Amino acid sequence: MNIILLGPPGAGKGTQAKVLEATHGIVQLSTGDMLRAAVAAGGELGQEAKAVMDAGQLMPDDIMIQIISERIGQPDCAKGFILDGFPRTRAQAEALATMLAETGLKLDFVVEITVDDEILVDRINSRVAQMPEAERRSDDNAETLRKRLGVYHEQTAPILPFYRDRDMLKQVDGMQSIEEVTRQIEQVVSAV
Ligand code: AMP
């Protein structure tokens, strides 16, 4: 089973991807985690990623497409994968379709986790307030979130029709408890 989780930053894609990973034995491919690992490793890619992430912007499409095309070819992805944070632009969505066609892989469905912007801003404010300073991520604040939401609406939301037109898009209301969102995603999984 190969799935994409879409939704604005903070909607819970990572949390739900981890649940799917544990319950279905498929691997979570989080491009954000891959970039944070590159930042921690400290190379050239990491330096660029840090600047881009702190600004709430997106990394160039060619870099992200390269990263994902290498990753989905690895043996642990053969059982299936959950794309969490990719694709984020129309060019990435098109490149992914080509990549999957070339490798004979099939996308089962795309789940859009919907959450209103103001709820995401409230969530980040209360999360940051509860967190010790040392644990805060440099892109984890309301100001960067607002920029990231702007980028989401401008560059990522336009890929929703791409999947809707292909009859692959399933929407789940992300403004419910984590357990309820999981339950609704499971309904989608069992209907496939
Ligand atoms: P995430 O953890 O998925 O919210 O990603 C954190 C940050 O990494 C994003 O705000 C972007 O700057 C960058 N990023 C992650 N995935 C992508 C992608 N597919 N395309 C471009 N930039 C990305």
PDB file of C-alpha atoms and ligand atoms in Angstrom:
ATOM      1  CA  MET A   1       0.000   0.000   0.000  1.00  0.00           C
ATOM      2  CA  ASN A   2       1.425   3.356  -1.078  1.00  0.00           C
ATOM      3  CA  ILE A   3      -0.161   6.487   0.382  1.00  0.00           C
ATOM      4  CA  ILE A   4       0.323  10.248   0.386  1.00  0.00           C
ATOM      5  CA  LEU A   5      -0.655  12.315   3.417  1.00  0.00           C
ATOM      6  CA  LEU A   6      -1.373  15.920   2.514  1.00  0.00           C
ATOM      7  CA  GLY A   7      -2.360  18.813   4.715  1.00  0.00           C
ATOM      8  CA  PRO A   8      -1.075  22.083   6.130  1.00  0.00           C
ATOM      9  CA  PRO A   9       1.906  22.204   8.506  1.00  0.00           C
ATOM     10  CA  GLY A  10       0.853  21.041  11.951  1.00  0.00           C
ATOM     11  CA  ALA A  11      -2.201  19.112  10.703  1.00  0.00           C
ATOM     12  CA  GLY A  12      -0.876  15.860  12.168  1.00  0.00           C
ATOM     13  CA  LYS A  13       0.565  14.158   9.066  1.00  0.00           C
ATOM     14  CA  GLY A  14       3.646  12.950  10.942  1.00  0.00           C
ATOM     15  CA  THR A  15       1.612  11.582  13.843  1.00  0.00           C
ATOM     16  CA  GLN A  16      -0.760   9.708  11.542  1.00  0.00           C
ATOM     17  CA  ALA A  17       2.088   8.468   9.342  1.00  0.00           C
ATOM     18  CA  LYS A  18       3.699   6.887  12.425  1.00  0.00           C
ATOM     19  CA  VAL A  19       0.417   5.176  13.330  1.00  0.00           C
ATOM     20  CA  LEU A  20       0.087   3.811   9.781  1.00  0.00           C
ATOM     21  CA  GLU A  21       3.702   2.660   9.889  1.00  0.00           C
ATOM     22  CA  ALA A  22       3.092   0.751  13.124  1.00  0.00           C
ATOM     23  CA  THR A  23      -0.257  -0.773  12.159  1.00  0.00           C
ATOM     24  CA  HIS A  24       0.415  -1.639   8.518  1.00  0.00           C
ATOM     25  CA  GLY A  25       4.166  -2.271   8.417  1.00  0.00           C
ATOM     26  CA  ILE A  26       4.726   0.323   5.730  1.00  0.00           C
ATOM     27  CA  VAL A  27       7.466   2.920   5.945  1.00  0.00           C
ATOM     28  CA  GLN A  28       7.037   6.635   6.691  1.00  0.00           C
ATOM     29  CA  LEU A  29       8.943   8.821   4.236  1.00  0.00           C
ATOM     30  CA  SER A  30       9.079  12.263   5.833  1.00  0.00           C
ATOM     31  CA  THR A  31      10.985  14.725   3.667  1.00  0.00           C
ATOM     32  CA  GLY A  32      11.027  17.152   6.619  1.00  0.00           C
ATOM     33  CA  ASP A  33      12.773  14.504   8.779  1.00  0.00           C
ATOM     34  CA  MET A  34      15.230  13.790   5.950  1.00  0.00           C
ATOM     35  CA  LEU A  35      16.083  17.479   5.687  1.00  0.00           C
ATOM     36  CA  ARG A  36      16.420  17.830   9.472  1.00  0.00           C
ATOM     37  CA  ALA A  37      18.830  14.871   9.398  1.00  0.00           C
ATOM     38  CA  ALA A  38      20.806  16.692   6.686  1.00  0.00           C
ATOM     39  CA  VAL A  39      20.883  19.830   8.868  1.00  0.00           C
ATOM     40  CA  ALA A  40      22.172  17.766  11.814  1.00  0.00           C
ATOM     41  CA  ALA A  41      24.840  16.177   9.575  1.00  0.00           C
ATOM     42  CA  GLY A  42      26.014  19.673   8.695  1.00  0.00           C
ATOM     43  CA  GLY A  43      26.840  19.354   4.973  1.00  0.00           C
ATOM     44  CA  GLU A  44      26.041  21.703   2.122  1.00  0.00           C
ATOM     45  CA  LEU A  45      22.503  20.351   1.703  1.00  0.00           C
ATOM     46  CA  GLY A  46      21.956  20.796   5.440  1.00  0.00           C
ATOM     47  CA  GLN A  47      23.041  24.419   5.357  1.00  0.00           C
ATOM     48  CA  GLU A  48      20.677  25.212   2.527  1.00  0.00           C
ATOM     49  CA  ALA A  49      17.847  23.277   4.183  1.00  0.00           C
ATOM     50  CA  LYS A  50      18.275  25.134   7.469  1.00  0.00           C
ATOM     51  CA  ALA A  51      18.021  28.533   5.809  1.00  0.00           C
ATOM     52  CA  VAL A  52      14.996  27.490   3.731  1.00  0.00           C
ATOM     53  CA  MET A  53      13.175  25.839   6.640  1.00  0.00           C
ATOM     54  CA  ASP A  54      13.773  28.735   9.019  1.00  0.00           C
ATOM     55  CA  ALA A  55      12.337  31.088   6.398  1.00  0.00           C
ATOM     56  CA  GLY A  56       9.241  28.874   6.076  1.00  0.00           C
ATOM     57  CA  GLN A  57       9.954  28.405   2.370  1.00  0.00           C
ATOM     58  CA  LEU A  58      10.296  25.280   0.217  1.00  0.00           C
ATOM     59  CA  MET A  59      13.456  23.534  -0.938  1.00  0.00           C
ATOM     60  CA  PRO A  60      13.960  23.435  -4.740  1.00  0.00           C
ATOM     61  CA  ASP A  61      11.863  20.820  -6.538  1.00  0.00           C
ATOM     62  CA  ASP A  62      14.821  19.108  -8.248  1.00  0.00           C
ATOM     63  CA  ILE A  63      16.553  18.418  -4.911  1.00  0.00           C
ATOM     64  CA  MET A  64      13.389  17.024  -3.308  1.00  0.00           C
ATOM     65  CA  ILE A  65      12.513  14.897  -6.354  1.00  0.00           C
ATOM     66  CA  GLN A  66      16.032  13.443  -6.339  1.00  0.00           C
ATOM     67  CA  ILE A  67      15.829  12.635  -2.603  1.00  0.00           C
ATOM     68  CA  ILE A  68      12.471  10.863  -2.945  1.00  0.00           C
ATOM     69  CA  SER A  69      13.336   8.994  -6.127  1.00  0.00           C
ATOM     70  CA  GLU A  70      16.398   7.514  -4.404  1.00  0.00           C
ATOM     71  CA  ARG A  71      14.436   6.702  -1.264  1.00  0.00           C
ATOM     72  CA  ILE A  72      11.451   4.894  -2.794  1.00  0.00           C
ATOM     73  CA  GLY A  73      13.800   2.526  -4.616  1.00  0.00           C
ATOM     74  CA  GLN A  74      15.241   1.187  -1.365  1.00  0.00           C
ATOM     75  CA  PRO A  75      14.244  -2.337  -0.252  1.00  0.00           C
ATOM     76  CA  ASP A  76      12.290  -1.290   2.867  1.00  0.00           C
ATOM     77  CA  CYS A  77       9.825   0.597   0.639  1.00  0.00           C
ATOM     78  CA  ALA A  78       8.830  -2.572  -1.218  1.00  0.00           C
ATOM     79  CA  LYS A  79       6.138  -3.351   1.396  1.00  0.00           C
ATOM     80  CA  GLY A  80       4.656   0.100   0.902  1.00  0.00           C
ATOM     81  CA  PHE A  81       5.220   3.678   1.994  1.00  0.00           C
ATOM     82  CA  ILE A  82       3.529   6.753   3.366  1.00  0.00           C
ATOM     83  CA  LEU A  83       4.708   9.989   1.823  1.00  0.00           C
ATOM     84  CA  ASP A  84       4.608  12.639   4.539  1.00  0.00           C
ATOM     85  CA  GLY A  85       5.592  16.090   3.255  1.00  0.00           C
ATOM     86  CA  PHE A  86       6.018  15.163  -0.416  1.00  0.00           C
ATOM     87  CA  PRO A  87       4.786  16.224  -2.937  1.00  0.00           C
ATOM     88  CA  ARG A  88       4.464  19.898  -1.980  1.00  0.00           C
ATOM     89  CA  THR A  89       4.243  21.446  -5.449  1.00  0.00           C
ATOM     90  CA  ARG A  90       2.632  20.629  -8.765  1.00  0.00           C
ATOM     91  CA  ALA A  91       6.074  19.856 -10.260  1.00  0.00           C
ATOM     92  CA  GLN A  92       6.759  17.378  -7.434  1.00  0.00           C
ATOM     93  CA  ALA A  93       3.354  15.724  -7.934  1.00  0.00           C
ATOM     94  CA  GLU A  94       4.002  15.330 -11.651  1.00  0.00           C
ATOM     95  CA  ALA A  95       7.528  14.019 -11.084  1.00  0.00           C
ATOM     96  CA  LEU A  96       6.173  11.512  -8.567  1.00  0.00           C
ATOM     97  CA  ALA A  97       3.587  10.248 -11.060  1.00  0.00           C
ATOM     98  CA  THR A  98       6.342   9.716 -13.647  1.00  0.00           C
ATOM     99  CA  MET A  99       8.629   8.054 -11.090  1.00  0.00           C
ATOM    100  CA  LEU A 100       5.894   5.638  -9.995  1.00  0.00           C
ATOM    101  CA  ALA A 101       4.946   4.812 -13.581  1.00  0.00           C
ATOM    102  CA  GLU A 102       8.601   4.109 -14.429  1.00  0.00           C
ATOM    103  CA  THR A 103       9.100   1.822 -11.449  1.00  0.00           C
ATOM    104  CA  GLY A 104       5.732   0.081 -11.834  1.00  0.00           C
ATOM    105  CA  LEU A 105       4.550   1.305  -8.429  1.00  0.00           C
ATOM    106  CA  LYS A 106       0.980   2.344  -7.808  1.00  0.00           C
ATOM    107  CA  LEU A 107      -0.387   5.032  -5.547  1.00  0.00           C
ATOM    108  CA  ASP A 108      -3.404   3.706  -3.637  1.00  0.00           C
ATOM    109  CA  PHE A 109      -4.849   6.980  -2.356  1.00  0.00           C
ATOM    110  CA  VAL A 110      -4.109  10.456  -1.041  1.00  0.00           C
ATOM    111  CA  VAL A 111      -5.455  11.561   2.328  1.00  0.00           C
ATOM    112  CA  GLU A 112      -5.917  15.267   2.869  1.00  0.00           C
ATOM    113  CA  ILE A 113      -6.029  16.116   6.582  1.00  0.00           C
ATOM    114  CA  THR A 114      -7.960  19.386   6.743  1.00  0.00           C
ATOM    115  CA  VAL A 115      -7.448  21.905   9.562  1.00  0.00           C
ATOM    116  CA  ASP A 116      -8.339  25.621   9.624  1.00  0.00           C
ATOM    117  CA  ASP A 117      -5.376  27.997   9.741  1.00  0.00           C
ATOM    118  CA  GLU A 118      -6.426  29.685  12.984  1.00  0.00           C
ATOM    119  CA  ILE A 119      -6.618  26.341  14.778  1.00  0.00           C
ATOM    120  CA  LEU A 120      -3.070  25.556  13.640  1.00  0.00           C
ATOM    121  CA  VAL A 121      -1.847  28.912  14.957  1.00  0.00           C
ATOM    122  CA  ASP A 122      -3.572  28.268  18.309  1.00  0.00           C
ATOM    123  CA  ARG A 123      -2.060  24.773  18.446  1.00  0.00           C
ATOM    124  CA  ILE A 124       1.476  26.014  17.825  1.00  0.00           C
ATOM    125  CA  ASN A 125       1.160  28.791  20.400  1.00  0.00           C
ATOM    126  CA  SER A 126       0.060  26.397  23.119  1.00  0.00           C
ATOM    127  CA  ARG A 127       2.672  23.796  22.117  1.00  0.00           C
ATOM    128  CA  VAL A 128       5.514  26.330  22.181  1.00  0.00           C
ATOM    129  CA  ALA A 129       4.321  27.680  25.549  1.00  0.00           C
ATOM    130  CA  GLN A 130       4.516  24.188  27.071  1.00  0.00           C
ATOM    131  CA  MET A 131       7.911  23.264  25.632  1.00  0.00           C
ATOM    132  CA  PRO A 132      11.285  23.810  27.302  1.00  0.00           C
ATOM    133  CA  GLU A 133      13.277  26.306  25.212  1.00  0.00           C
ATOM    134  CA  ALA A 134      16.013  23.768  24.387  1.00  0.00           C
ATOM    135  CA  GLU A 135      13.497  21.493  22.646  1.00  0.00           C
ATOM    136  CA  ARG A 136      12.034  24.152  20.353  1.00  0.00           C
ATOM    137  CA  ARG A 137      12.736  23.850  16.656  1.00  0.00           C
ATOM    138  CA  SER A 138      13.923  27.017  14.946  1.00  0.00           C
ATOM    139  CA  ASP A 139      10.980  26.820  12.494  1.00  0.00           C
ATOM    140  CA  ASP A 140       8.482  26.078  15.267  1.00  0.00           C
ATOM    141  CA  ASN A 141       6.845  29.408  16.043  1.00  0.00           C
ATOM    142  CA  ALA A 142       3.672  31.243  15.045  1.00  0.00           C
ATOM    143  CA  GLU A 143       5.463  33.663  12.714  1.00  0.00           C
ATOM    144  CA  THR A 144       7.128  30.919  10.640  1.00  0.00           C
ATOM    145  CA  LEU A 145       3.918  28.885  10.729  1.00  0.00           C
ATOM    146  CA  ARG A 146       2.006  31.770   9.119  1.00  0.00           C
ATOM    147  CA  LYS A 147       4.586  31.914   6.327  1.00  0.00           C
ATOM    148  CA  ARG A 148       4.401  28.151   5.896  1.00  0.00           C
ATOM    149  CA  LEU A 149       0.603  28.320   5.734  1.00  0.00           C
ATOM    150  CA  GLY A 150       0.879  30.963   3.006  1.00  0.00           C
ATOM    151  CA  VAL A 151       3.237  28.694   1.061  1.00  0.00           C
ATOM    152  CA  TYR A 152       0.883  25.744   1.620  1.00  0.00           C
ATOM    153  CA  HIS A 153      -2.117  27.590   0.177  1.00  0.00           C
ATOM    154  CA  GLU A 154      -0.140  29.012  -2.742  1.00  0.00           C
ATOM    155  CA  GLN A 155       2.025  26.068  -3.756  1.00  0.00           C
ATOM    156  CA  THR A 156       0.760  22.848  -2.173  1.00  0.00           C
ATOM    157  CA  ALA A 157      -3.052  23.204  -2.150  1.00  0.00           C
ATOM    158  CA  PRO A 158      -3.054  23.495  -5.992  1.00  0.00           C
ATOM    159  CA  ILE A 159      -1.995  19.828  -6.179  1.00  0.00           C
ATOM    160  CA  LEU A 160      -5.259  18.717  -4.543  1.00  0.00           C
ATOM    161  CA  PRO A 161      -7.217  18.953  -7.843  1.00  0.00           C
ATOM    162  CA  PHE A 162      -4.454  16.861  -9.484  1.00  0.00           C
ATOM    163  CA  TYR A 163      -5.415  13.943  -7.224  1.00  0.00           C
ATOM    164  CA  ARG A 164      -9.133  14.770  -7.125  1.00  0.00           C
ATOM    165  CA  ASP A 165      -9.250  14.547 -10.934  1.00  0.00           C
ATOM    166  CA  ARG A 166      -7.644  11.101 -10.693  1.00  0.00           C
ATOM    167  CA  ASP A 167     -10.251  10.045  -8.125  1.00  0.00           C
ATOM    168  CA  MET A 168      -7.611   9.430  -5.489  1.00  0.00           C
ATOM    169  CA  LEU A 169      -8.301  12.172  -2.971  1.00  0.00           C
ATOM    170  CA  LYS A 170      -9.903  11.323   0.385  1.00  0.00           C
ATOM    171  CA  GLN A 171     -10.540  14.043   2.937  1.00  0.00           C
ATOM    172  CA  VAL A 172     -10.348  13.583   6.685  1.00  0.00           C
ATOM    173  CA  ASP A 173     -11.299  16.258   9.207  1.00  0.00           C
ATOM    174  CA  GLY A 174      -8.121  16.924  11.196  1.00  0.00           C
ATOM    175  CA  MET A 175      -9.888  19.055  13.793  1.00  0.00           C
ATOM    176  CA  GLN A 176     -10.840  16.023  15.848  1.00  0.00           C
ATOM    177  CA  SER A 177      -8.895  13.922  18.323  1.00  0.00           C
ATOM    178  CA  ILE A 178      -5.824  12.062  17.051  1.00  0.00           C
ATOM    179  CA  GLU A 179      -7.688   8.761  17.637  1.00  0.00           C
ATOM    180  CA  GLU A 180     -10.688   9.891  15.605  1.00  0.00           C
ATOM    181  CA  VAL A 181      -8.483  11.030  12.711  1.00  0.00           C
ATOM    182  CA  THR A 182      -6.741   7.623  12.832  1.00  0.00           C
ATOM    183  CA  ARG A 183     -10.139   5.887  12.792  1.00  0.00           C
ATOM    184  CA  GLN A 184     -11.235   7.814   9.705  1.00  0.00           C
ATOM    185  CA  ILE A 185      -7.971   7.089   7.900  1.00  0.00           C
ATOM    186  CA  GLU A 186      -8.442   3.402   8.720  1.00  0.00           C
ATOM    187  CA  GLN A 187     -11.888   3.556   7.106  1.00  0.00           C
ATOM    188  CA  VAL A 188     -10.252   4.868   3.958  1.00  0.00           C
ATOM    189  CA  VAL A 189      -7.613   2.105   4.097  1.00  0.00           C
ATOM    190  CA  SER A 190     -10.196  -0.644   4.516  1.00  0.00           C
ATOM    191  CA  ALA A 191     -12.303   0.672   1.641  1.00  0.00           C
ATOM    192  CA  VAL A 192      -9.410   0.306  -0.826  1.00  0.00           C
TER     193      VAL A 192
HETATM  194  P1  AMP B   1       7.815  19.196   7.406  1.00  0.00           P
HETATM  195  O1  AMP B   1       8.502  18.558   8.542  1.00  0.00           O
HETATM  196  O2  AMP B   1       7.228  18.231   6.411  1.00  0.00           O
HETATM  197  O3  AMP B   1       6.799  20.222   7.833  1.00  0.00           O
HETATM  198  O4  AMP B   1       8.943  19.990   6.574  1.00  0.00           O
HETATM  199  C1  AMP B   1       9.750  20.990   7.156  1.00  0.00           C
HETATM  200  C2  AMP B   1      10.316  21.893   6.086  1.00  0.00           C
HETATM  201  O5  AMP B   1      11.143  21.153   5.193  1.00  0.00           O
HETATM  202  C3  AMP B   1       9.300  22.584   5.188  1.00  0.00           C
HETATM  203  O6  AMP B   1       8.771  23.759   5.759  1.00  0.00           O
HETATM  204  C4  AMP B   1      10.135  22.880   3.950  1.00  0.00           C
HETATM  205  O7  AMP B   1      10.972  23.995   4.155  1.00  0.00           O
HETATM  206  C5  AMP B   1      11.027  21.658   3.859  1.00  0.00           C
HETATM  207  N1  AMP B   1      10.410  20.589   3.035  1.00  0.00           N
HETATM  208  C6  AMP B   1       9.951  19.384   3.460  1.00  0.00           C
HETATM  209  N2  AMP B   1       9.462  18.672   2.442  1.00  0.00           N
HETATM  210  C7  AMP B   1       9.593  19.440   1.339  1.00  0.00           C
HETATM  211  C8  AMP B   1       9.249  19.270  -0.025  1.00  0.00           C
HETATM  212  N3  AMP B   1       8.631  18.150  -0.468  1.00  0.00           N
HETATM  213  N4  AMP B   1       9.539  20.278  -0.893  1.00  0.00           N
HETATM  214  C9  AMP B   1      10.147  21.400  -0.473  1.00  0.00           C
HETATM  215  N5  AMP B   1      10.490  21.635   0.796  1.00  0.00           N
HETATM  216  C10 AMP B   1      10.221  20.669   1.716  1.00  0.00           C
END
